[in-house]
XYZ file of N, CA and C in Angstrom:
357
model
N -18.510 12.912 11.535
C -17.299 12.106 11.552
C -16.300 12.692 12.541
N -15.656 11.810 13.237
C -14.662 12.224 14.218
C -13.482 12.927 13.552
N -13.022 12.394 12.445
C -11.874 12.990 11.752
C -12.191 14.415 11.323
N -13.353 14.616 10.763
C -13.750 15.948 10.301
C -13.842 16.930 11.466
N -14.350 16.456 12.580
C -14.507 17.328 13.745
C -13.161 17.718 14.354
N -12.211 16.778 14.375
C -10.926 17.034 15.018
C -9.879 17.628 14.086
N -10.041 17.498 12.786
C -9.025 17.952 11.828
C -8.608 19.412 12.009
N -9.526 20.341 12.285
C -9.105 21.740 12.433
C -8.266 22.018 13.690
N -8.303 21.126 14.668
C -7.586 21.319 15.927
C -6.110 20.967 15.740
N -5.248 21.963 15.777
C -3.811 21.760 15.549
C -3.193 20.812 16.573
N -3.727 20.783 17.776
C -3.163 19.902 18.801
C -3.488 18.430 18.536
N -4.444 18.168 17.679
C -4.840 16.792 17.362
C -4.286 16.327 16.018
N -3.411 17.123 15.413
C -2.931 16.830 14.054
C -2.355 15.417 13.925
N -1.444 15.032 14.831
C -0.832 13.705 14.742
C -1.868 12.592 14.889
N -2.806 12.785 15.800
C -3.861 11.785 15.980
C -4.723 11.668 14.731
N -5.070 12.784 14.152
C -5.909 12.783 12.951
C -5.193 12.079 11.804
N -3.902 12.332 11.644
C -3.136 11.656 10.585
C -3.154 10.146 10.827
N -2.934 9.711 12.065
C -2.974 8.272 12.374
C -4.343 7.682 12.066
N -5.398 8.410 12.413
C -6.753 7.925 12.124
C -6.979 7.806 10.627
N -6.484 8.779 9.892
C -6.657 8.745 8.433
C -5.904 7.562 7.832
N -4.721 7.270 8.370
C -3.962 6.111 7.894
C -4.706 4.829 8.256
N -5.189 4.730 9.483
C -5.953 3.543 9.900
C -7.209 3.367 9.050
N -7.795 4.462 8.651
C -8.993 4.419 7.804
C -8.690 3.734 6.473
N -7.465 3.889 5.968
C -7.088 3.199 4.730
C -7.275 1.693 4.888
N -6.870 1.161 6.034
C -7.031 -0.270 6.287
C -8.489 -0.682 6.349
N -9.308 0.150 6.969
C -10.743 -0.152 7.049
C -11.377 -0.138 5.662
N -10.999 0.835 4.862
C -11.528 0.907 3.493
C -11.067 -0.294 2.671
N -9.802 -0.672 2.816
C -9.262 -1.823 2.071
C -10.010 -3.091 2.463
N -10.273 -3.253 3.758
C -10.987 -4.440 4.240
C -12.393 -4.530 3.662
N -12.944 -3.405 3.284
C -14.289 -3.363 2.702
C -14.257 -3.295 1.179
N -13.071 -3.521 0.611
C -12.874 -3.519 -0.851
C -13.265 -2.187 -1.486
N -13.035 -1.104 -0.771
C -13.317 0.235 -1.298
C -11.996 0.821 -1.804
N -11.474 0.163 -2.834
C -10.124 0.432 -3.324
C -9.941 1.836 -3.889
N -10.923 2.331 -4.594
C -10.799 3.683 -5.157
C -10.654 4.718 -4.043
N -11.354 4.503 -2.934
C -11.250 5.434 -1.805
C -9.893 5.327 -1.120
N -9.365 4.107 -1.031
C -8.023 3.929 -0.465
C -7.023 4.746 -1.276
N -7.100 4.612 -2.593
C -6.168 5.313 -3.478
C -6.339 6.822 -3.358
N -7.569 7.270 -3.355
C -7.829 8.712 -3.244
C -7.274 9.276 -1.938
N -7.544 8.584 -0.842
C -7.070 9.063 0.458
C -5.548 8.987 0.555
N -4.959 7.958 -0.022
C -3.494 7.839 -0.063
C -2.892 9.019 -0.819
N -3.464 9.341 -1.966
C -2.952 10.460 -2.756
C -3.079 11.773 -1.988
N -4.165 11.936 -1.266
C -4.347 13.139 -0.452
C -3.294 13.202 0.653
N -3.098 12.091 1.341
C -2.104 12.059 2.418
C -0.701 12.366 1.893
N -0.324 11.730 0.797
C 1.029 11.957 0.272
C 1.190 13.378 -0.249
N 0.124 13.952 -0.790
C 0.218 15.343 -1.257
C 0.412 16.304 -0.084
N 0.028 15.867 1.102
C 0.223 16.663 2.315
C 1.572 16.382 2.976
N 2.361 15.509 2.340
C 3.687 15.202 2.874
C 3.717 14.121 3.938
N 2.630 13.387 4.084
C 2.569 12.321 5.087
C 3.325 11.096 4.566
N 4.226 10.573 5.390
C 4.929 9.332 5.078
C 4.144 8.181 5.696
N 3.657 7.285 4.864
C 2.869 6.176 5.380
C 3.770 5.065 5.901
N 3.338 4.407 6.978
C 4.094 3.252 7.462
C 3.983 2.105 6.457
N 4.902 1.171 6.567
C 4.962 0.064 5.611
C 3.656 -0.713 5.553
N 3.045 -0.971 6.690
C 1.806 -1.751 6.680
C 0.706 -1.047 5.883
N 0.685 0.277 5.909
C -0.325 1.027 5.159
C 0.003 1.045 3.671
N 1.290 1.074 3.340
C 1.674 1.003 1.923
C 1.210 -0.313 1.308
N 1.219 -1.369 2.108
C 0.740 -2.672 1.635
C -0.739 -2.580 1.244
N -1.533 -1.870 2.040
C -2.957 -1.698 1.720
C -3.125 -0.932 0.415
N -2.335 0.103 0.257
C -2.432 0.937 -0.948
C -2.001 0.137 -2.174
N -0.899 -0.585 -2.056
C -0.418 -1.392 -3.180
C -1.476 -2.409 -3.601
N -2.096 -3.054 -2.625
C -3.151 -4.016 -2.926
C -4.344 -3.372 -3.610
N -4.662 -2.164 -3.206
C -5.781 -1.449 -3.834
C -5.455 -1.070 -5.273
N -4.233 -0.623 -5.501
C -3.835 -0.317 -6.878
C -3.899 -1.578 -7.746
N -3.477 -2.713 -7.207
C -3.533 -3.957 -7.974
C -4.983 -4.331 -8.272
N -5.863 -4.188 -7.289
C -7.287 -4.484 -7.499
C -7.910 -3.559 -8.544
N -7.403 -2.345 -8.645
C -7.917 -1.375 -9.616
C -7.198 -1.492 -10.967
N -6.406 -2.536 -11.104
C -5.671 -2.813 -12.351
C -4.755 -1.656 -12.751
N -3.961 -1.233 -11.779
C -2.962 -0.200 -12.015
C -1.592 -0.753 -11.606
N -1.117 -1.769 -12.337
C 0.125 -2.433 -11.933
C 1.347 -1.519 -11.952
N 1.318 -0.487 -12.776
C 2.465 0.420 -12.840
C 2.630 1.201 -11.537
N 1.556 1.343 -10.779
C 1.635 2.011 -9.479
C 1.815 0.988 -8.359
N 1.368 -0.226 -8.610
C 1.498 -1.305 -7.636
C 2.951 -1.715 -7.451
N 3.646 -1.892 -8.559
C 5.011 -2.434 -8.520
C 5.949 -1.672 -7.586
N 6.101 -0.351 -7.742
C 7.060 0.332 -6.859
C 6.654 0.291 -5.382
N 5.365 0.256 -5.125
C 4.922 0.195 -3.728
C 5.265 -1.155 -3.104
N 5.008 -2.242 -3.838
C 5.370 -3.556 -3.289
C 6.879 -3.706 -3.169
N 7.631 -3.148 -4.084
C 9.096 -3.197 -3.952
C 9.529 -2.448 -2.692
N 8.899 -1.321 -2.435
C 9.208 -0.548 -1.235
C 8.831 -1.337 0.021
N 7.670 -1.965 -0.003
C 7.221 -2.762 1.138
C 8.192 -3.911 1.401
N 8.589 -4.594 0.347
C 9.456 -5.763 0.496
C 10.851 -5.417 0.997
N 11.312 -4.210 0.737
C 12.671 -3.831 1.141
C 12.712 -2.938 2.380
N 11.563 -2.587 2.905
C 11.523 -1.710 4.082
C 12.099 -2.436 5.304
N 12.881 -1.726 6.109
C 13.473 -2.372 7.285
C 12.435 -2.833 8.314
N 11.275 -2.218 8.327
C 10.245 -2.589 9.305
C 9.145 -3.469 8.716
N 9.402 -4.046 7.545
C 8.371 -4.872 6.922
C 8.096 -6.116 7.761
N 6.881 -6.576 7.722
C 6.474 -7.775 8.453
C 6.800 -8.986 7.584
N 7.783 -9.765 8.006
C 8.255 -10.906 7.219
C 7.167 -11.949 6.987
N 6.159 -11.985 7.838
C 5.099 -12.980 7.663
C 4.257 -12.713 6.412
N 4.387 -11.516 5.840
C 3.659 -11.179 4.616
C 4.527 -11.302 3.364
N 5.762 -11.755 3.518
C 6.702 -11.774 2.390
C 6.165 -12.557 1.189
N 5.604 -13.717 1.420
C 5.081 -14.527 0.315
C 3.923 -13.806 -0.367
N 3.000 -13.274 0.415
C 1.859 -12.549 -0.161
C 2.319 -11.322 -0.945
N 3.249 -10.564 -0.361
C 3.733 -9.355 -1.032
C 4.493 -9.699 -2.310
N 5.307 -10.745 -2.260
C 6.060 -11.160 -3.447
C 5.127 -11.675 -4.534
N 4.100 -12.402 -4.136
C 3.120 -12.905 -5.098
C 2.377 -11.753 -5.763
N 1.996 -10.766 -4.980
C 1.313 -9.595 -5.541
C 2.237 -8.840 -6.490
N 3.509 -8.708 -6.122
C 4.481 -8.066 -7.012
C 4.598 -8.859 -8.311
N 4.632 -10.175 -8.208
C 4.687 -11.045 -9.383
C 3.524 -10.738 -10.332
N 2.311 -10.669 -9.798
C 1.143 -10.381 -10.642
C 1.195 -8.973 -11.237
N 1.666 -8.020 -10.465
C 1.793 -6.651 -10.983
C 2.771 -6.615 -12.153
N 3.863 -7.342 -12.024
C 4.854 -7.390 -13.108
C 4.279 -8.079 -14.342
N 3.551 -9.171 -14.130
C 2.925 -9.852 -15.273
C 1.939 -8.937 -15.986
N 1.124 -8.230 -15.216
C 0.141 -7.325 -15.822
C 0.806 -6.158 -16.543
N 2.051 -5.879 -16.189
C 2.803 -4.804 -16.851
C 3.662 -5.344 -17.988
N 3.466 -6.621 -18.328
C 4.246 -7.290 -19.376
C 5.740 -7.307 -19.083
N 6.087 -7.394 -17.816
C 7.489 -7.511 -17.395
C 7.728 -8.965 -16.981
N 7.666 -9.830 -17.977
C 7.679 -11.269 -17.738
C 8.985 -11.728 -17.095
N 10.111 -11.227 -17.576
C 11.402 -11.650 -17.019
C 11.545 -11.232 -15.563
N 11.113 -10.018 -15.244
C 11.176 -9.568 -13.849
C 10.243 -10.408 -12.980
N 9.077 -10.742 -13.516
C 8.133 -11.586 -12.779
C 8.743 -12.964 -12.526
N 9.407 -13.493 -13.527
C 10.056 -14.799 -13.381
C 11.125 -14.737 -12.286
N 11.875 -13.651 -12.251
C 12.916 -13.499 -11.233
C 12.307 -13.451 -9.824
N 11.200 -12.738 -9.686
C 10.514 -12.678 -8.389
C 10.067 -14.080 -7.984
N 9.503 -14.826 -8.926
C 9.046 -16.190 -8.638
C 10.220 -17.091 -8.272
N 11.317 -16.971 -8.992
C 12.501 -17.782 -8.691
C 13.062 -17.453 -7.310
N 13.122 -16.174 -6.987
C 13.614 -15.774 -5.662
C 12.707 -16.305 -4.559
N 11.426 -16.268 -4.811
C 10.468 -16.761 -3.826
C 10.615 -18.271 -3.643
N 10.847 -18.982 -4.738
C 10.999 -20.435 -4.675
C 12.255 -20.838 -3.897
N 13.261 -19.980 -3.899
C 14.519 -20.276 -3.194
C 14.399 -20.094 -1.682
N 13.380 -19.400 -1.252
C 13.242 -19.125 0.196
C 12.680 -20.309 0.939
């Protein structure tokens, strides 16, 4: 693996981190959600701040793994991030809605749905 070969090289650190983040997207696209979550946890334990687009992949993986309590704060972060892609707003809000429902937060889910309907 390229990542494994380059990881020990301190001069390639930033590139390796970017590759590891991009790998999250590849894993998500292949529905390998447990691996997305594992790699996300490893990255965050190393102090890596993920870009908003990558947080969306992680949030989706947590939702697929039926972990709405971890999904909710990530989608809230994605939705309020200054660099969020507005074209995903409906999808992100819908996913947040489902995470709230699965967490038995019906009133909060209703509010998300109402806000979405107003847009």
